[in-house]
Amino acid sequence: MYSEKVMDHFENPRNVGKLENANAIGEVGNATCGDIMKIYMRIENGIIEDVSFKTFGCGAAIATSSMATELVKGKSVEEAVKLTNKAVMEALDGLPPAKVHCSVLAEQAIHAALQDYQKKTGIDLGLSELEHEFDCASFHADMHKENN
Ligand code: FES
């Protein structure tokens, strides 16, 4: 059902945990399945020097978070903003149809962190506020409880 790459990123996820010196953080959730992703980035001079994630969710959510962080690490914010769920899926050699939304969540989580950067720096990356707020609002309370 899952590709070897998905299993690898699920069993050995890259870039896991809270990034202590993060200067951009994004958090999204899917109201249907209840999964939550939080992305931490340290961005210096427009380059994502470091990135990590914390995901409360299914195996595919872990694998897509892991791959998404790998795909944006070392990239410029302008390149990272172009990350799509399709690119994440391709890098993982595909996902079953029922798990495509997990890759969408990973794309949204990366965008949410970049949106935070956009808000803090005033650098316009063309990201709108609406993209993730709709889905994650109800999960904020739980996530904050866990992190604080
Ligand atoms: Fe919803 Fe995986 S089942 S993110």
Short mmCIF file of N, CA, C and O and ligand atoms in Angstrom, two decimals, residues 30 33-35 37 57-58 60-61 98-99 101-102 105, ligand 1:
data_model
loop_
_atom_site.label_atom_id
_atom_site.label_comp_id
_atom_site.label_asym_id
_atom_site.label_seq_id
_atom_site.Cartn_x
_atom_site.Cartn_y
_atom_site.Cartn_z
N ASN A 30 -6.23 19.34 10.02
CA ASN A 30 -7.33 18.92 9.15
C ASN A 30 -8.52 18.57 10.03
O ASN A 30 -8.44 17.66 10.87
N CYS A 33 -9.85 14.59 9.77
CA CYS A 33 -9.12 13.47 10.39
C CYS A 33 -8.53 13.85 11.73
O CYS A 33 -8.13 12.96 12.50
N GLY A 34 -8.42 15.15 12.01
CA GLY A 34 -7.91 15.58 13.31
C GLY A 34 -6.41 15.68 13.39
O GLY A 34 -5.85 15.94 14.45
N ASP A 35 -5.71 15.44 12.27
CA ASP A 35 -4.25 15.50 12.31
C ASP A 35 -3.76 16.95 12.34
O ASP A 35 -4.39 17.84 11.76
N MET A 37 -0.16 19.51 12.12
CA MET A 37 1.27 19.65 11.80
C MET A 37 1.76 21.03 12.21
O MET A 37 1.07 22.02 12.01
N GLY A 57 -0.32 12.89 14.06
CA GLY A 57 -1.16 12.42 12.97
C GLY A 57 -0.79 11.05 12.47
O GLY A 57 -0.02 10.31 13.10
N CYS A 58 -1.32 10.72 11.32
CA CYS A 58 -1.17 9.39 10.75
C CYS A 58 0.24 9.19 10.18
O CYS A 58 1.02 10.14 10.09
N ALA A 60 1.20 8.69 7.14
CA ALA A 60 1.43 9.49 5.93
C ALA A 60 1.66 10.96 6.27
O ALA A 60 2.42 11.66 5.60
N ALA A 61 1.03 11.42 7.34
CA ALA A 61 1.25 12.80 7.78
C ALA A 61 2.68 12.97 8.27
O ALA A 61 3.34 13.98 8.00
N ALA A 98 -6.55 7.81 -0.51
CA ALA A 98 -7.12 8.24 0.78
C ALA A 98 -6.14 9.05 1.61
O ALA A 98 -6.52 9.66 2.61
N LYS A 99 -4.87 9.07 1.18
CA LYS A 99 -3.84 9.76 1.95
C LYS A 99 -3.31 11.01 1.25
O LYS A 99 -2.37 11.64 1.74
N HIS A 101 -4.67 13.84 1.08
CA HIS A 101 -4.88 15.04 1.90
C HIS A 101 -3.77 15.25 2.93
O HIS A 101 -3.54 16.36 3.37
N CYS A 102 -3.07 14.18 3.29
CA CYS A 102 -1.95 14.32 4.24
C CYS A 102 -0.84 15.17 3.60
O CYS A 102 -0.21 15.97 4.28
N LEU A 105 -1.80 18.75 3.69
CA LEU A 105 -1.55 19.33 5.01
C LEU A 105 -0.07 19.74 5.13
O LEU A 105 0.23 20.80 5.70
FE1 FES B 1 -5.36 13.14 7.82
FE2 FES B 1 -3.20 11.75 7.42
S1 FES B 1 -5.19 10.96 7.84
S2 FES B 1 -3.34 13.90 7.60
#
